[in-house]
Short mmCIF file of C-alpha atoms in Angstrom, two decimals:
data_model
loop_
_atom_site.label_atom_id
_atom_site.label_comp_id
_atom_site.label_asym_id
_atom_site.label_seq_id
_atom_site.Cartn_x
_atom_site.Cartn_y
_atom_site.Cartn_z
CA MET A 1 42.59 -10.11 25.63
CA ASN A 2 42.20 -9.77 29.33
CA LYS A 3 39.18 -8.27 31.47
CA SER A 4 41.67 -4.39 31.97
CA ASP A 5 41.52 -4.22 27.57
CA PHE A 6 37.71 -5.22 27.31
CA TYR A 7 37.16 -2.47 30.08
CA ARG A 8 39.69 -0.04 29.35
CA GLU A 9 36.66 2.48 27.26
CA ALA A 10 34.02 1.96 30.27
CA ARG A 11 32.12 4.65 31.87
CA ALA A 12 31.65 4.94 35.37
CA ASP A 13 28.72 7.38 35.31
CA LEU A 14 26.13 5.19 34.07
CA PRO A 15 24.61 2.16 36.02
CA GLY A 16 24.38 0.19 32.24
CA PRO A 17 22.48 1.18 28.80
CA LEU A 18 18.78 0.89 29.85
CA ALA A 19 20.19 3.97 32.16
CA GLY A 20 17.20 6.73 31.74
CA VAL A 21 14.40 3.87 31.55
CA ARG A 22 11.94 3.39 34.13
CA VAL A 23 9.73 0.17 34.21
CA LEU A 24 6.89 -0.81 36.71
CA GLU A 25 6.87 -4.56 38.08
CA THR A 26 3.80 -6.29 38.61
CA ALA A 27 4.49 -9.73 38.76
CA THR A 28 4.97 -13.12 41.28
CA THR A 29 7.65 -15.81 41.39
CA TRP A 30 9.89 -16.05 38.38
CA ALA A 31 9.33 -15.30 34.89
CA GLY A 32 7.84 -11.87 35.51
CA PRO A 33 10.39 -10.99 37.77
CA MET A 34 12.91 -12.30 35.78
CA CYS A 35 12.16 -10.35 33.05
CA ALA A 36 12.52 -7.10 35.08
CA ALA A 37 15.93 -8.17 36.73
CA VAL A 38 17.22 -8.58 32.99
CA LEU A 39 15.90 -5.02 32.58
CA ALA A 40 17.83 -3.97 36.12
CA ASP A 41 20.40 -5.27 35.12
CA LEU A 42 21.14 -3.45 32.24
CA GLY A 43 20.44 -0.15 33.61
CA ALA A 44 16.81 0.53 34.18
CA ASP A 45 15.30 1.84 37.13
CA VAL A 46 12.70 -0.93 37.96
CA ILE A 47 10.47 -0.63 40.53
CA LYS A 48 9.24 -3.94 41.95
CA ILE A 49 5.71 -3.36 43.61
CA GLU A 50 4.02 -6.11 45.24
CA ILE A 51 0.73 -6.66 47.65
CA PRO A 52 1.79 -6.65 51.23
CA PRO A 53 3.15 -9.25 52.94
CA GLY A 54 5.02 -9.66 50.05
CA GLU A 55 4.59 -12.12 46.88
CA VAL A 56 5.63 -15.49 45.93
CA GLY A 57 9.15 -15.98 44.89
CA ARG A 58 10.03 -13.38 48.30
CA TYR A 59 9.40 -17.07 50.65
CA ILE A 60 11.00 -19.54 48.25
CA SER A 61 12.99 -21.37 50.88
CA PRO A 62 16.33 -22.31 51.16
CA THR A 63 17.54 -18.83 52.55
CA LEU A 64 20.95 -18.38 51.90
CA PRO A 65 23.15 -19.61 54.79
CA GLY A 66 24.20 -17.24 57.26
CA THR A 67 21.06 -15.10 56.59
CA THR A 68 17.63 -14.57 56.24
CA VAL A 69 17.02 -14.02 52.38
CA GLY A 70 15.97 -16.37 50.51
CA PHE A 71 17.83 -17.76 47.88
CA ALA A 72 15.04 -17.12 44.76
CA HIS A 73 14.25 -13.34 46.49
CA ALA A 74 17.85 -12.53 46.57
CA THR A 75 18.92 -13.74 42.75
CA VAL A 76 15.67 -12.81 40.54
CA ASN A 77 15.16 -9.12 42.77
CA ARG A 78 18.42 -7.56 42.91
CA ASN A 79 18.92 -4.36 41.54
CA LYS A 80 15.47 -3.46 42.45
CA ARG A 81 13.02 -1.14 44.56
CA SER A 82 10.42 -1.89 46.18
CA LEU A 83 7.06 -0.96 47.02
CA GLY A 84 4.42 -2.73 49.17
CA LEU A 85 1.49 -1.38 47.85
CA ASP A 86 -2.36 -3.07 47.19
CA VAL A 87 -3.15 -2.77 43.50
CA ARG A 88 -6.54 -4.70 44.25
CA ARG A 89 -7.42 -1.22 46.27
CA PRO A 90 -8.86 2.07 44.47
CA GLU A 91 -5.96 3.99 46.27
CA GLY A 92 -3.35 1.23 45.29
CA ARG A 93 -4.46 1.36 41.50
CA ASP A 94 -4.29 4.64 41.26
CA ILE A 95 -0.98 4.76 42.45
CA VAL A 96 -0.06 2.63 40.00
CA LEU A 97 -1.55 4.96 37.24
CA GLU A 98 0.40 7.77 38.28
CA LEU A 99 3.75 5.90 38.70
CA ALA A 100 2.64 4.60 35.23
CA LYS A 101 2.70 8.26 33.92
CA ARG A 102 6.04 8.65 34.51
CA SER A 103 7.33 5.28 33.37
CA ASP A 104 8.24 3.19 30.31
CA ILE A 105 7.66 -0.44 30.46
CA LEU A 106 5.49 -2.05 32.33
CA VAL A 107 5.90 -5.83 32.92
CA GLU A 108 3.25 -8.16 34.39
CA ASN A 109 3.09 -11.89 34.88
CA PHE A 110 -0.58 -12.54 36.46
CA LYS A 111 -3.10 -14.85 34.64
CA VAL A 112 -5.16 -13.51 31.47
CA GLY A 113 -7.72 -10.70 32.94
CA THR A 114 -6.34 -10.33 36.11
CA MET A 115 -4.98 -6.75 36.11
CA ALA A 116 -7.49 -5.80 33.90
CA GLY A 117 -10.17 -6.89 37.06
CA TYR A 118 -7.52 -4.24 39.11
CA GLY A 119 -8.38 -1.51 36.72
CA LEU A 120 -4.67 -1.91 35.49
CA GLY A 121 -4.89 -3.63 31.80
CA TYR A 122 -3.05 -2.55 29.24
CA ASP A 123 -6.12 -0.05 28.24
CA ALA A 124 -6.11 1.26 31.30
CA ILE A 125 -2.61 2.18 31.45
CA ARG A 126 -2.38 3.29 27.85
CA ALA A 127 -5.54 5.84 28.70
CA VAL A 128 -3.11 7.44 31.00
CA LYS A 129 0.45 6.83 29.89
CA PRO A 130 0.00 6.36 25.91
CA ASP A 131 3.66 5.37 24.51
CA ILE A 132 3.31 2.53 27.38
CA VAL A 133 5.13 -0.89 26.84
CA TYR A 134 3.55 -3.34 28.49
CA VAL A 135 4.71 -6.44 28.92
CA SER A 136 2.69 -9.50 29.96
CA ILE A 137 4.38 -13.19 30.50
CA THR A 138 2.07 -16.23 31.12
CA GLY A 139 1.74 -19.98 30.44
CA TRP A 140 -0.11 -20.14 27.10
CA GLY A 141 -0.44 -16.17 26.06
CA GLN A 142 -3.39 -13.36 25.89
CA PHE A 143 -5.33 -15.32 23.05
CA GLY A 144 -5.97 -18.78 22.01
CA PRO A 145 -8.00 -21.66 23.34
CA TYR A 146 -6.07 -22.13 26.94
CA GLN A 147 -5.53 -18.66 27.75
CA ASN A 148 -7.59 -19.11 30.43
CA ARG A 149 -5.69 -22.30 32.22
CA CYS A 150 -3.20 -22.25 34.69
CA GLY A 151 -0.14 -21.74 32.67
CA TYR A 152 2.82 -23.07 34.97
CA ASP A 153 6.57 -23.59 33.90
CA PRO A 154 6.55 -27.69 33.54
CA LEU A 155 3.22 -27.63 32.18
CA ALA A 156 4.61 -25.47 29.40
CA GLN A 157 7.37 -27.43 29.78
CA ALA A 158 5.00 -30.71 29.29
CA LEU A 159 2.34 -29.40 26.30
CA SER A 160 5.59 -27.86 24.25
CA GLY A 161 6.93 -31.71 23.92
CA PHE A 162 10.43 -30.48 25.51
CA LEU A 163 9.17 -32.95 28.59
CA SER A 164 9.20 -35.89 26.42
CA MET A 165 13.12 -35.26 25.27
CA ASN A 166 14.57 -34.44 27.97
CA GLY A 167 15.89 -37.13 30.42
CA SER A 168 17.81 -40.80 30.06
CA PRO A 169 17.13 -42.79 27.14
CA ASP A 170 15.31 -45.69 28.80
CA GLY A 171 13.58 -43.08 32.31
CA ARG A 172 10.59 -41.00 32.41
CA PRO A 173 10.05 -37.88 30.96
CA THR A 174 11.68 -35.24 32.62
CA LYS A 175 11.15 -31.07 33.80
CA ALA A 176 13.89 -29.21 33.54
CA ALA A 177 16.26 -28.59 36.86
CA THR A 178 15.66 -24.89 36.72
CA PHE A 179 12.61 -22.91 35.83
CA PHE A 180 13.16 -23.25 32.17
CA GLY A 181 10.32 -22.02 31.07
CA ASP A 182 9.59 -19.20 33.21
CA ASP A 183 13.49 -18.26 32.25
CA LEU A 184 12.98 -17.93 28.82
CA GLY A 185 10.07 -16.54 29.00
CA GLY A 186 11.60 -13.51 31.29
CA LEU A 187 14.15 -13.52 28.74
CA HIS A 188 11.40 -13.19 25.66
CA GLY A 189 9.58 -10.66 27.78
CA ALA A 190 13.01 -8.05 28.13
CA ILE A 191 13.84 -8.48 24.23
CA GLY A 192 10.32 -7.93 23.88
CA ALA A 193 10.37 -4.72 25.85
CA MET A 194 13.84 -3.60 24.60
CA ALA A 195 12.08 -3.91 20.72
CA ALA A 196 8.81 -2.28 21.30
CA LEU A 197 11.22 0.37 23.46
CA ARG A 198 12.58 1.05 20.00
CA HIS A 199 10.18 0.90 18.23
CA ARG A 200 8.50 3.97 20.80
CA ASP A 201 11.28 5.72 20.82
CA GLN A 202 10.85 6.13 16.73
CA THR A 203 7.76 6.45 15.85
CA GLY A 204 5.79 7.07 19.64
CA GLU A 205 3.77 4.15 19.58
CA GLY A 206 3.67 2.47 22.27
CA GLN A 207 2.28 -1.31 22.85
CA HIS A 208 1.00 -4.80 24.38
CA VAL A 209 3.98 -7.68 23.98
CA ASP A 210 2.04 -10.94 24.65
CA VAL A 211 5.13 -13.15 26.00
CA ALA A 212 3.69 -16.94 27.14
CA LEU A 213 6.14 -19.34 28.00
CA LEU A 214 5.28 -22.18 25.65
CA ASP A 215 6.14 -20.70 23.01
CA SER A 216 9.07 -19.55 24.43
CA ILE A 217 10.50 -22.95 24.58
CA LEU A 218 8.87 -23.93 22.06
CA PHE A 219 11.14 -21.13 19.65
CA GLN A 220 13.86 -22.40 21.95
CA SER A 221 13.65 -26.08 20.54
CA ASN A 222 16.15 -26.24 17.98
CA GLY A 223 13.82 -26.68 15.14
CA LEU A 224 12.01 -30.09 16.37
CA PRO A 225 8.95 -28.58 16.52
CA SER A 226 9.25 -28.44 12.34
CA LEU A 227 10.54 -32.06 12.47
CA GLY A 228 7.07 -32.98 14.79
CA ALA A 229 4.79 -31.27 12.53
CA LEU A 230 6.39 -33.29 9.86
CA GLY A 231 5.47 -36.46 11.61
CA ILE A 232 8.81 -36.95 12.66
CA ASN A 233 9.19 -37.31 16.18
CA PRO A 234 13.15 -37.61 17.54
CA ARG A 235 13.98 -40.14 19.87
CA ARG A 236 15.18 -38.92 23.80
CA MET A 237 19.10 -39.14 24.08
CA GLY A 238 20.30 -37.98 27.14
CA ASN A 239 23.56 -36.78 26.77
CA GLU A 240 24.39 -38.06 23.53
CA PHE A 241 23.68 -36.52 19.92
CA GLY A 242 22.26 -37.99 16.69
CA PHE A 243 25.00 -36.12 14.48
CA ALA A 244 28.27 -36.15 17.41
CA ILE A 245 29.71 -39.45 18.30
CA PRO A 246 31.04 -39.92 20.21
CA ALA A 247 29.37 -37.13 22.40
CA ASN A 248 28.58 -38.31 26.75
CA VAL A 249 29.72 -38.53 30.56
CA TYR A 250 32.36 -40.41 31.17
CA ASP A 251 34.17 -41.54 34.26
CA CYS A 252 37.56 -40.39 35.12
CA LYS A 253 39.35 -41.33 38.49
CA ASP A 254 37.96 -38.33 40.52
CA GLY A 255 34.77 -37.45 38.71
CA SER A 256 33.12 -37.01 34.85
CA VAL A 257 33.91 -35.52 31.97
CA TYR A 258 31.71 -34.49 29.20
CA VAL A 259 33.13 -34.95 26.21
CA GLY A 260 32.37 -34.12 22.48
CA VAL A 261 33.24 -35.08 19.46
CA LEU A 262 31.53 -32.61 16.76
CA LEU A 263 33.31 -33.09 13.18
CA ASP A 264 35.09 -36.33 11.47
CA SER A 265 38.57 -34.36 11.87
CA HIS A 266 38.55 -34.56 15.53
CA TRP A 267 37.57 -37.65 15.58
CA ARG A 268 41.47 -38.59 14.09
CA VAL A 269 42.45 -36.70 16.38
CA ALA A 270 41.21 -37.83 19.29
CA ALA A 271 41.31 -41.60 18.10
CA ARG A 272 45.21 -40.99 18.09
CA VAL A 273 44.81 -39.51 21.90
CA ILE A 274 43.24 -42.59 23.14
CA GLY A 275 45.84 -44.97 21.94
CA HIS A 276 43.69 -46.32 18.79
CA PRO A 277 44.85 -44.37 15.34
CA GLU A 278 43.90 -46.89 13.30
CA LEU A 279 40.62 -46.24 13.71
CA ALA A 280 41.01 -43.00 12.30
CA GLU A 281 40.75 -43.80 8.85
CA ASP A 282 38.66 -47.14 9.78
CA PRO A 283 35.64 -46.81 7.07
CA GLY A 284 33.65 -48.17 10.40
CA PHE A 285 34.67 -44.92 12.46
CA ALA A 286 35.86 -42.46 10.01
CA THR A 287 32.70 -40.33 9.14
CA SER A 288 29.76 -39.20 11.84
CA ALA A 289 27.59 -41.45 10.05
CA ALA A 290 29.60 -44.69 10.75
CA ARG A 291 30.02 -44.36 14.06
CA ALA A 292 26.47 -43.59 14.83
CA ARG A 293 26.60 -47.33 13.76
CA THR A 294 29.13 -48.26 15.98
CA ARG A 295 28.26 -46.24 19.10
CA GLU A 296 28.57 -48.00 21.80
CA ALA A 297 31.72 -48.99 20.64
CA CYS A 298 33.09 -45.28 20.16
CA ASN A 299 31.63 -44.60 23.70
CA ALA A 300 33.53 -48.04 25.29
CA LEU A 301 36.72 -46.64 23.35
CA VAL A 302 36.69 -43.27 25.03
CA ALA A 303 35.22 -44.47 28.40
CA ALA A 304 38.19 -47.06 28.88
CA TRP A 305 40.69 -43.73 28.34
CA LEU A 306 39.68 -41.48 30.58
CA ALA A 307 39.10 -44.22 32.93
CA GLU A 308 42.64 -44.35 34.04
CA ARG A 309 43.80 -40.95 34.08
CA THR A 310 42.50 -37.79 36.45
CA ARG A 311 40.12 -35.47 35.34
CA ALA A 312 43.01 -32.73 35.69
CA GLU A 313 45.02 -35.10 33.64
CA ALA A 314 42.37 -35.79 30.77
CA ILE A 315 41.36 -32.23 30.32
CA GLU A 316 45.17 -31.02 29.70
CA ILE A 317 45.94 -33.41 26.89
CA PHE A 318 42.42 -32.67 25.40
CA GLU A 319 42.64 -29.20 25.31
CA ARG A 320 46.27 -29.46 24.20
CA GLU A 321 44.99 -31.33 20.62
CA GLY A 322 42.31 -28.79 20.25
CA LEU A 323 39.12 -31.39 21.66
CA ALA A 324 36.26 -30.90 23.42
CA ILE A 325 36.29 -31.29 27.53
CA ALA A 326 34.78 -30.08 30.24
CA PRO A 327 34.32 -31.07 34.20
CA VAL A 328 31.15 -32.51 35.20
CA ASN A 329 31.13 -29.87 37.96
CA THR A 330 27.91 -29.01 40.87
CA TYR A 331 27.09 -25.73 40.96
CA ALA A 332 29.46 -25.89 44.47
CA GLU A 333 32.53 -26.39 41.76
CA ALA A 334 31.09 -23.98 39.01
CA ALA A 335 30.89 -20.90 41.90
CA ARG A 336 34.94 -21.91 42.66
CA ASP A 337 35.90 -22.32 39.09
CA PRO A 338 38.49 -19.57 38.29
CA HIS A 339 36.96 -18.31 35.03
CA VAL A 340 33.64 -18.57 36.26
CA GLN A 341 35.50 -16.41 38.90
CA GLU A 342 36.81 -14.39 36.47
CA ARG A 343 33.62 -13.17 34.44
CA ASP A 344 32.22 -12.14 37.84
CA MET A 345 29.67 -14.41 37.67
CA LEU A 346 28.72 -14.60 40.99
CA GLN A 347 29.12 -10.48 43.12
CA PRO A 348 29.74 -10.56 46.23
CA THR A 349 26.11 -8.57 47.53
CA ARG A 350 24.91 -7.01 50.38
CA LEU A 351 21.61 -7.99 51.41
CA GLU A 352 18.57 -6.61 53.32
CA ASP A 353 19.54 -8.11 56.78
CA GLY A 354 22.83 -7.03 56.28
CA LYS A 355 24.33 -10.02 55.53
CA THR A 356 26.81 -10.07 52.54
CA ALA A 357 26.07 -13.10 49.92
CA PRO A 358 27.43 -14.51 46.11
CA ILE A 359 25.05 -13.02 43.71
CA GLY A 360 24.76 -14.37 40.32
CA GLY A 361 26.02 -11.60 38.24
CA PRO A 362 24.53 -10.84 34.54
CA ALA A 363 25.32 -12.49 31.53
CA ALA A 364 25.96 -9.90 28.61
CA LYS A 365 29.55 -8.12 29.32
CA PHE A 366 29.37 -4.14 27.84
CA SER A 367 32.49 -2.97 27.33
CA ARG A 368 31.86 0.91 27.32
CA THR A 369 28.24 0.48 29.89
CA PRO A 370 29.22 -2.01 32.02
CA THR A 371 26.62 -3.61 34.08
CA ARG A 372 26.56 -5.47 37.84
CA VAL A 373 25.05 -6.14 40.60
CA ARG A 374 24.87 -2.54 42.38
CA THR A 375 21.80 -3.35 45.56
CA GLY A 376 20.49 -6.57 46.76
CA ALA A 377 17.13 -7.37 46.59
CA PRO A 378 15.02 -5.22 48.55
CA GLY A 379 13.07 -5.68 51.30
CA LEU A 380 9.02 -5.74 51.45
CA GLY A 381 8.68 -1.58 51.10
CA GLU A 382 12.25 -0.94 51.28
CA HIS A 383 11.87 2.30 49.11
CA ASN A 384 8.03 3.27 49.72
CA ALA A 385 8.86 6.76 50.95
CA GLU A 386 10.63 7.65 48.17
CA ILE A 387 9.19 6.23 45.19
CA LEU A 388 5.87 7.48 46.57
CA ALA A 389 7.93 10.80 47.57
CA GLU A 390 8.49 11.23 43.83
CA ILE A 391 4.40 11.29 42.98
CA GLY A 392 3.48 13.90 45.46
CA ILE A 393 2.68 11.55 48.28
CA ASP A 394 4.36 13.00 51.36
CA ARG A 395 4.92 11.12 54.97
CA ALA A 396 2.00 11.80 56.41
CA GLU A 397 -0.47 10.82 53.43
CA LEU A 398 2.42 7.72 53.31
CA CYS A 399 1.73 6.83 57.01
CA ARG A 400 -2.41 7.06 56.44
CA LEU A 401 -1.62 4.71 53.72
CA GLN A 402 0.41 2.27 55.53
CA GLU A 403 -2.24 2.63 58.07
CA THR A 404 -5.07 1.83 56.51
CA GLY A 405 -3.18 -1.10 54.51
CA VAL A 406 -2.71 0.48 50.85
CA VAL A 407 0.80 0.49 51.53
CA GLY A 408 2.38 -1.95 53.75
CA PRO A 409 4.07 -3.29 55.47
CA ARG A 410 2.05 -1.17 57.99
CA PRO A 411 4.77 0.58 60.97
CA ALA A 412 5.76 -1.21 64.12
#
């Protein structure tokens, strides 16, 4: 199938499958903004509310080269509208409550009790919007012994057990290179929001959705917590697997590739390809259990064959034989890959400073309601006037709110 075939029945009149859904985001840094970014990508109207002079994520460095916009802000706040509002002040709180009356979902990721302290907790919001879907994303959740602790991404990675399994076998426990817990928390927040929205549409009932980074990592830990609960602690294996041998990073003449032999039938082909057909049925190599005992020899044989070839040569031969292989790319190399480009995973986007940069596109593809990066991450308060006009605040009142610092940024 080519791209035009997939999108042959696409509609052009909708931003995505969540068109018509209104989301308020009162969140910071990554987990909450990621949840709202997923909803925005799916077509929801997301109003990002942040206290002037802007939330932390807006200022994470570095900036995108040639622009004044931080890479994190540009990535996670695309497709949103911005309202600069001091929600800690009574007038700011009242504006949020008024906006909530017209919204379907509220997303927040502050420490437990923070929003309630502002008068914007779940009970306060549902008092004005009984069927609201209120999504709270924190490190440890709304209840439990650790609910009041600081709950940042690497702490959740550490406590969950993930950190202990990540890294090289002879190295130290290593955090993920990305905001792993925050990303998973954001995704589960979006999934939870959509499930709760479905329930609301069927029953009229809103609810509080509680997502913990810890829970999200444990859920996505491939059953390892169950093994741990039963007293089994798997050993750290770096780039290898216990059930697939050989599977590792190997060096070619011009870079590295990842090779994975998952099935015994694959091994029989691989043995022939690397010049050792006699090992296809050899009792010491024929089964994954046997290859687990001869792991070092398997790795050495594959490594020797790959070392004599370029990546392109190795990939062409392995793909022709139906074997699993991929280049170990840098992100720069991945960005130039024709498959990544065909999948629209980096989309030229106009930023708030007028420059254009490639911004990560939505992962899920919809044949009927396509999604895309419609707008770049907004400047702080870029949509103040239009958002506040929707709840009856005119230009004169907006100016007063800006002068008093309730709405920001202040006029120059």
